[in-house]
Amino acid sequence: MPVKQGQLGLRQSDALFHHTAALPELLSQLAQQVDLSRIQAVGVSTRPRPVDGSYMPCFLAGRSAAVAFAAARGIPLVESTHQQGHIAAALFATGEENLFERSCLVFHVSGGTTDLLLCEGYGSIRCIGTSSDLYAGQAVDRVGVKLGFDFPAGAMVSELAARCSETVRPKVSVKGSSCSLSGLENQCNRLLEQGKSAEYVCRYCLNCVAETALRMVKAALEEHPGLLVVFAGGVMSSQIIREYVTWRLPGAHFVPGKFSSDNAIGVACIAAREVIHG
């Protein structure tokens, strides 16, 4: 989506317009790479999360394209949500097929969620921890845009953070399995005012996100001991966060970046499983 420099995303009306305009071209490109007549089902995310009241207009563009394609071909349409897509992609990427049938903790961290979820596959999801204000992805993007990066800024923030060789000790606000991230943006702005380098500030930002996630998960494991922990969502594709958490929480599952950032993979997995297994 074309986000102007200095802006932190798009208005929903603009996002809906750009989604609607982009989908025909994307389908045309797909047709050049894949025989579309071989597609046996269509999966689509129709809202952010599988809860009452979850809604964003730009999902209408995807649903319209999916309904039209499925109806024209006479094939099944499987609707899911953005969050379920991230969960399914993460579970699929672990390579452990039985995770779709048993309980695990999935930490979904992106621009729109910082949710610690108790899951049984992608069908049964219960939020047991979240942020009371800012989401982790929002905090990262705000720091990146402040430094002059384009939105979304996560990749550049992570790249710059990797160049920091100083020891960075984050200060976080976590109570049990819930957190507050509104102070992170202010802390980073204050560090810049104090003359800290952009590399240091980026590392501080990501270390704060990682430490927050770590404390929330440890609190949840006290209530749900022995469960496998899977980290999903675009923010969790950061190598900085992955190394920080796995060093302190051995056994945590961070899936490869493409499975963390692109939940369309998960939406396709859900469609395939629903059609195959009924």
Tab-separated table of C-alpha atoms in Angstrom:
chain	number	residue	atom	x	y	z
A	1	MET	CA	0.000	0.000	0.000
A	2	PRO	CA	1.383	3.467	-0.895
A	3	VAL	CA	1.981	5.234	2.428
A	4	LYS	CA	3.456	8.728	2.189
A	5	GLN	CA	6.723	9.379	4.004
A	6	GLY	CA	6.165	10.462	7.579
A	7	GLN	CA	2.710	8.948	7.823
A	8	LEU	CA	1.808	6.025	10.102
A	9	GLY	CA	-0.440	4.063	7.766
A	10	LEU	CA	-3.563	4.728	5.711
A	11	ARG	CA	-7.092	5.813	6.507
A	12	GLN	CA	-9.489	2.903	6.137
A	13	SER	CA	-11.205	4.487	3.133
A	14	ASP	CA	-7.853	4.827	1.357
A	15	ALA	CA	-6.816	1.308	2.354
A	16	LEU	CA	-10.051	-0.107	0.944
A	17	PHE	CA	-9.527	1.787	-2.323
A	18	HIS	CA	-5.938	0.571	-2.748
A	19	HIS	CA	-6.870	-3.028	-1.877
A	20	THR	CA	-9.660	-2.937	-4.463
A	21	ALA	CA	-7.359	-1.476	-7.099
A	22	ALA	CA	-4.485	-3.893	-6.424
A	23	LEU	CA	-6.337	-7.226	-6.355
A	24	PRO	CA	-7.097	-7.564	-10.114
A	25	GLU	CA	-3.432	-6.982	-10.978
A	26	LEU	CA	-2.292	-9.463	-8.332
A	27	LEU	CA	-4.705	-12.090	-9.696
A	28	SER	CA	-3.373	-11.424	-13.184
A	29	GLN	CA	0.200	-11.958	-11.977
A	30	LEU	CA	-0.844	-15.127	-10.172
A	31	ALA	CA	-2.445	-16.487	-13.346
A	32	GLN	CA	0.916	-16.164	-15.113
A	33	GLN	CA	2.588	-18.348	-12.504
A	34	VAL	CA	-0.128	-20.864	-11.624
A	35	ASP	CA	-2.864	-22.659	-13.539
A	36	LEU	CA	-5.882	-21.132	-11.775
A	37	SER	CA	-8.132	-23.929	-13.048
A	38	ARG	CA	-6.331	-26.277	-10.618
A	39	ILE	CA	-7.466	-24.321	-7.553
A	40	GLN	CA	-9.925	-26.428	-5.562
A	41	ALA	CA	-10.921	-23.964	-2.821
A	42	VAL	CA	-10.562	-20.312	-1.881
A	43	GLY	CA	-9.549	-19.101	1.564
A	44	VAL	CA	-10.076	-15.511	2.652
A	45	SER	CA	-9.718	-13.514	5.874
A	46	THR	CA	-12.810	-11.370	6.348
A	47	ARG	CA	-12.050	-9.533	9.610
A	48	PRO	CA	-9.137	-8.947	11.993
A	49	ARG	CA	-10.019	-11.409	14.780
A	50	PRO	CA	-12.647	-14.116	15.442
A	51	VAL	CA	-14.550	-12.076	18.022
A	52	ASP	CA	-17.797	-10.123	17.967
A	53	GLY	CA	-17.381	-6.585	16.677
A	54	SER	CA	-14.063	-7.206	14.920
A	55	TYR	CA	-14.277	-5.265	11.663
A	56	MET	CA	-12.149	-3.290	9.188
A	57	PRO	CA	-13.489	-2.070	5.826
A	58	CYS	CA	-10.448	-3.111	3.784
A	59	PHE	CA	-11.289	-6.776	4.379
A	60	LEU	CA	-14.328	-6.250	2.140
A	61	ALA	CA	-12.080	-5.993	-0.918
A	62	GLY	CA	-10.533	-9.397	-0.332
A	63	ARG	CA	-13.843	-11.009	0.461
A	64	SER	CA	-15.427	-9.603	-2.714
A	65	ALA	CA	-12.620	-10.999	-4.866
A	66	ALA	CA	-12.749	-14.363	-3.089
A	67	VAL	CA	-16.534	-14.716	-3.364
A	68	ALA	CA	-16.462	-13.834	-7.071
A	69	PHE	CA	-13.636	-16.260	-7.856
A	70	ALA	CA	-15.174	-19.135	-5.896
A	71	ALA	CA	-18.648	-18.571	-7.372
A	72	ALA	CA	-17.305	-18.404	-10.932
A	73	ARG	CA	-15.426	-21.668	-10.481
A	74	GLY	CA	-18.060	-23.391	-8.349
A	75	ILE	CA	-15.553	-24.241	-5.624
A	76	PRO	CA	-15.734	-23.961	-1.802
A	77	LEU	CA	-15.119	-20.636	-0.068
A	78	VAL	CA	-13.585	-20.853	3.411
A	79	GLU	CA	-13.742	-17.698	5.515
A	80	SER	CA	-11.368	-17.105	8.421
A	81	THR	CA	-9.713	-14.113	10.077
A	82	HIS	CA	-6.399	-12.279	9.938
A	83	GLN	CA	-5.418	-13.552	13.377
A	84	GLN	CA	-6.350	-17.160	12.606
A	85	GLY	CA	-4.254	-16.883	9.456
A	86	HIS	CA	-1.185	-15.874	11.461
A	87	ILE	CA	-1.796	-18.691	13.940
A	88	ALA	CA	-2.234	-21.320	11.215
A	89	ALA	CA	0.871	-20.102	9.351
A	90	ALA	CA	2.919	-20.306	12.532
A	91	LEU	CA	1.644	-23.789	13.417
A	92	PHE	CA	2.214	-25.012	9.856
A	93	ALA	CA	5.771	-23.637	9.812
A	94	THR	CA	6.757	-25.577	12.950
A	95	GLY	CA	6.421	-28.778	10.946
A	96	GLU	CA	4.597	-30.395	13.871
A	97	GLU	CA	1.261	-31.465	12.417
A	98	ASN	CA	-0.188	-32.426	15.805
A	99	LEU	CA	-0.034	-28.805	16.990
A	100	PHE	CA	-3.270	-28.220	15.089
A	101	GLU	CA	-4.956	-30.675	17.455
A	102	ARG	CA	-3.447	-29.798	20.858
A	103	SER	CA	-3.141	-26.800	23.142
A	104	CYS	CA	-0.295	-24.323	22.824
A	105	LEU	CA	0.486	-20.676	23.519
A	106	VAL	CA	0.687	-18.421	20.486
A	107	PHE	CA	1.959	-14.871	20.882
A	108	HIS	CA	0.561	-12.828	17.978
A	109	VAL	CA	2.498	-9.566	17.720
A	110	SER	CA	1.895	-7.145	14.853
A	111	GLY	CA	0.800	-3.596	14.085
A	112	GLY	CA	-2.741	-4.361	15.237
A	113	THR	CA	-2.286	-6.952	17.979
A	114	THR	CA	-0.081	-7.821	20.925
A	115	ASP	CA	-2.098	-10.819	22.031
A	116	LEU	CA	-0.997	-13.837	24.020
A	117	LEU	CA	-3.387	-16.598	22.982
A	118	LEU	CA	-4.241	-19.997	24.393
A	119	CYS	CA	-5.014	-21.999	21.267
A	120	GLU	CA	-6.233	-25.400	20.221
A	121	GLY	CA	-5.331	-25.188	16.563
A	122	TYR	CA	-6.825	-22.137	14.898
A	123	GLY	CA	-10.423	-22.913	15.850
A	124	SER	CA	-10.370	-22.376	19.610
A	125	ILE	CA	-8.603	-19.151	20.625
A	126	ARG	CA	-8.685	-17.479	24.030
A	127	CYS	CA	-6.807	-14.264	24.710
A	128	ILE	CA	-5.051	-14.518	28.088
A	129	GLY	CA	-2.818	-11.446	27.789
A	130	THR	CA	-2.611	-8.257	25.746
A	131	SER	CA	-1.465	-4.629	25.720
A	132	SER	CA	-3.658	-2.117	27.511
A	133	ASP	CA	-2.749	0.658	25.074
A	134	LEU	CA	-0.227	0.701	22.216
A	135	TYR	CA	0.494	-2.419	20.153
A	136	ALA	CA	4.096	-3.557	19.709
A	137	GLY	CA	4.025	-3.057	15.949
A	138	GLN	CA	2.708	0.462	16.378
A	139	ALA	CA	5.533	1.299	18.777
A	140	VAL	CA	8.161	-0.049	16.391
A	141	ASP	CA	6.668	1.799	13.417
A	142	ARG	CA	6.471	5.089	15.312
A	143	VAL	CA	10.126	4.878	16.249
A	144	GLY	CA	11.053	4.013	12.663
A	145	VAL	CA	9.028	6.836	11.134
A	146	LYS	CA	10.528	9.236	13.699
A	147	LEU	CA	13.942	8.222	12.349
A	148	GLY	CA	12.845	8.914	8.767
A	149	PHE	CA	12.027	5.380	7.599
A	150	ASP	CA	9.021	4.581	5.434
A	151	PHE	CA	5.968	2.872	6.969
A	152	PRO	CA	5.945	0.011	7.823
A	153	ALA	CA	9.359	0.496	9.417
A	154	GLY	CA	9.959	-2.797	11.220
A	155	ALA	CA	12.537	-4.198	8.792
A	156	MET	CA	14.642	-1.016	8.879
A	157	VAL	CA	14.421	-0.732	12.666
A	158	SER	CA	15.625	-4.336	12.986
A	159	GLU	CA	18.430	-3.756	10.468
A	160	LEU	CA	19.662	-0.668	12.307
A	161	ALA	CA	19.346	-2.359	15.710
A	162	ALA	CA	21.665	-5.137	14.549
A	163	ARG	CA	24.460	-2.562	14.136
A	164	CYS	CA	24.339	-1.565	17.819
A	165	SER	CA	27.241	-3.026	19.798
A	166	GLU	CA	26.366	-1.359	23.124
A	167	THR	CA	24.694	-3.161	26.003
A	168	VAL	CA	21.032	-2.174	26.101
A	169	ARG	CA	18.910	-2.788	29.186
A	170	PRO	CA	15.190	-2.284	28.535
A	171	LYS	CA	12.640	-0.967	31.017
A	172	VAL	CA	9.202	-2.477	30.536
A	173	SER	CA	5.738	-2.394	32.080
A	174	VAL	CA	4.289	-5.890	32.545
A	175	LYS	CA	1.722	-7.118	35.052
A	176	GLY	CA	1.117	-10.835	34.850
A	177	SER	CA	0.420	-11.698	31.229
A	178	SER	CA	-0.633	-8.162	30.255
A	179	CYS	CA	1.470	-5.120	29.413
A	180	SER	CA	1.552	-1.412	28.637
A	181	LEU	CA	3.619	-0.164	25.696
A	182	SER	CA	2.597	3.491	25.568
A	183	GLY	CA	5.740	4.513	27.444
A	184	LEU	CA	8.051	2.875	24.916
A	185	GLU	CA	7.600	5.599	22.320
A	186	ASN	CA	8.324	8.286	24.927
A	187	GLN	CA	11.400	6.430	26.162
A	188	CYS	CA	12.791	6.199	22.624
A	189	ASN	CA	12.108	9.881	21.933
A	190	ARG	CA	13.869	10.779	25.187
A	191	LEU	CA	16.909	8.684	24.228
A	192	LEU	CA	17.143	10.503	20.908
A	193	GLU	CA	16.951	13.857	22.707
A	194	GLN	CA	19.795	12.699	24.961
A	195	GLY	CA	21.952	12.124	21.899
A	196	LYS	CA	21.776	8.347	21.707
A	197	SER	CA	22.445	6.950	18.247
A	198	ALA	CA	19.654	5.705	15.999
A	199	GLU	CA	21.189	2.228	16.223
A	200	TYR	CA	20.986	2.301	20.013
A	201	VAL	CA	17.388	3.544	20.029
A	202	CYS	CA	16.284	0.855	17.558
A	203	ARG	CA	17.952	-1.824	19.657
A	204	TYR	CA	16.343	-0.425	22.798
A	205	CYS	CA	12.908	-0.473	21.137
A	206	LEU	CA	13.179	-4.092	19.994
A	207	ASN	CA	14.717	-5.254	23.270
A	208	CYS	CA	11.752	-3.705	25.093
A	209	VAL	CA	9.310	-5.596	22.873
A	210	ALA	CA	11.274	-8.813	23.391
A	211	GLU	CA	11.515	-8.403	27.186
A	212	THR	CA	7.802	-7.578	27.357
A	213	ALA	CA	6.910	-10.706	25.381
A	214	LEU	CA	9.260	-12.818	27.491
A	215	ARG	CA	7.739	-11.717	30.804
A	216	MET	CA	4.184	-12.150	29.556
A	217	VAL	CA	4.904	-15.674	28.327
A	218	LYS	CA	6.650	-16.679	31.546
A	219	ALA	CA	3.630	-15.471	33.538
A	220	ALA	CA	1.298	-17.470	31.281
A	221	LEU	CA	3.437	-20.605	31.623
A	222	GLU	CA	3.003	-20.457	35.397
A	223	GLU	CA	-0.735	-20.886	34.783
A	224	HIS	CA	-0.336	-23.276	31.839
A	225	PRO	CA	2.909	-25.201	32.441
A	226	GLY	CA	4.399	-27.418	29.775
A	227	LEU	CA	2.736	-25.849	26.757
A	228	LEU	CA	4.733	-25.186	23.613
A	229	VAL	CA	5.120	-21.468	22.874
A	230	VAL	CA	4.917	-20.193	19.297
A	231	PHE	CA	5.634	-16.590	18.288
A	232	ALA	CA	3.727	-15.263	15.253
A	233	GLY	CA	3.023	-11.984	13.467
A	234	GLY	CA	5.181	-9.552	11.528
A	235	VAL	CA	7.012	-8.092	14.540
A	236	MET	CA	8.197	-11.558	15.521
A	237	SER	CA	10.125	-11.904	12.258
A	238	SER	CA	12.838	-9.680	13.784
A	239	GLN	CA	16.078	-11.578	14.306
A	240	ILE	CA	16.871	-9.271	17.251
A	241	ILE	CA	13.684	-10.275	19.097
A	242	ARG	CA	14.106	-13.936	18.219
A	243	GLU	CA	17.646	-14.118	19.620
A	244	TYR	CA	16.716	-12.171	22.761
A	245	VAL	CA	13.806	-14.462	23.640
A	246	THR	CA	15.197	-17.859	22.636
A	247	TRP	CA	18.366	-17.286	24.674
A	248	ARG	CA	16.217	-16.795	27.780
A	249	LEU	CA	13.384	-19.178	26.900
A	250	PRO	CA	14.846	-22.300	25.276
A	251	GLY	CA	12.263	-24.242	23.320
A	252	ALA	CA	10.300	-21.200	22.191
A	253	HIS	CA	9.246	-21.594	18.582
A	254	PHE	CA	9.982	-18.716	16.196
A	255	VAL	CA	8.907	-19.573	12.681
A	256	PRO	CA	10.780	-18.354	9.565
A	257	GLY	CA	10.109	-14.736	8.641
A	258	LYS	CA	7.858	-15.386	5.654
A	259	PHE	CA	5.484	-17.408	7.837
A	260	SER	CA	5.435	-14.661	10.481
A	261	SER	CA	4.789	-11.733	8.179
A	262	ASP	CA	2.454	-13.217	5.553
A	263	ASN	CA	-0.707	-14.629	7.055
A	264	ALA	CA	-2.090	-15.463	3.584
A	265	ILE	CA	-0.114	-18.691	3.950
A	266	GLY	CA	-2.142	-19.497	7.044
A	267	VAL	CA	-5.439	-18.578	5.396
A	268	ALA	CA	-4.589	-21.006	2.575
A	269	CYS	CA	-3.713	-23.711	5.124
A	270	ILE	CA	-7.055	-23.231	6.842
A	271	ALA	CA	-8.929	-23.529	3.547
A	272	ALA	CA	-7.037	-26.687	2.616
A	273	ARG	CA	-7.614	-28.306	6.006
A	274	GLU	CA	-11.314	-27.415	6.073
A	275	VAL	CA	-11.913	-28.783	2.579
A	276	ILE	CA	-9.828	-31.935	3.068
A	277	HIS	CA	-10.951	-32.754	6.606
A	278	GLY	CA	-14.443	-31.320	6.325
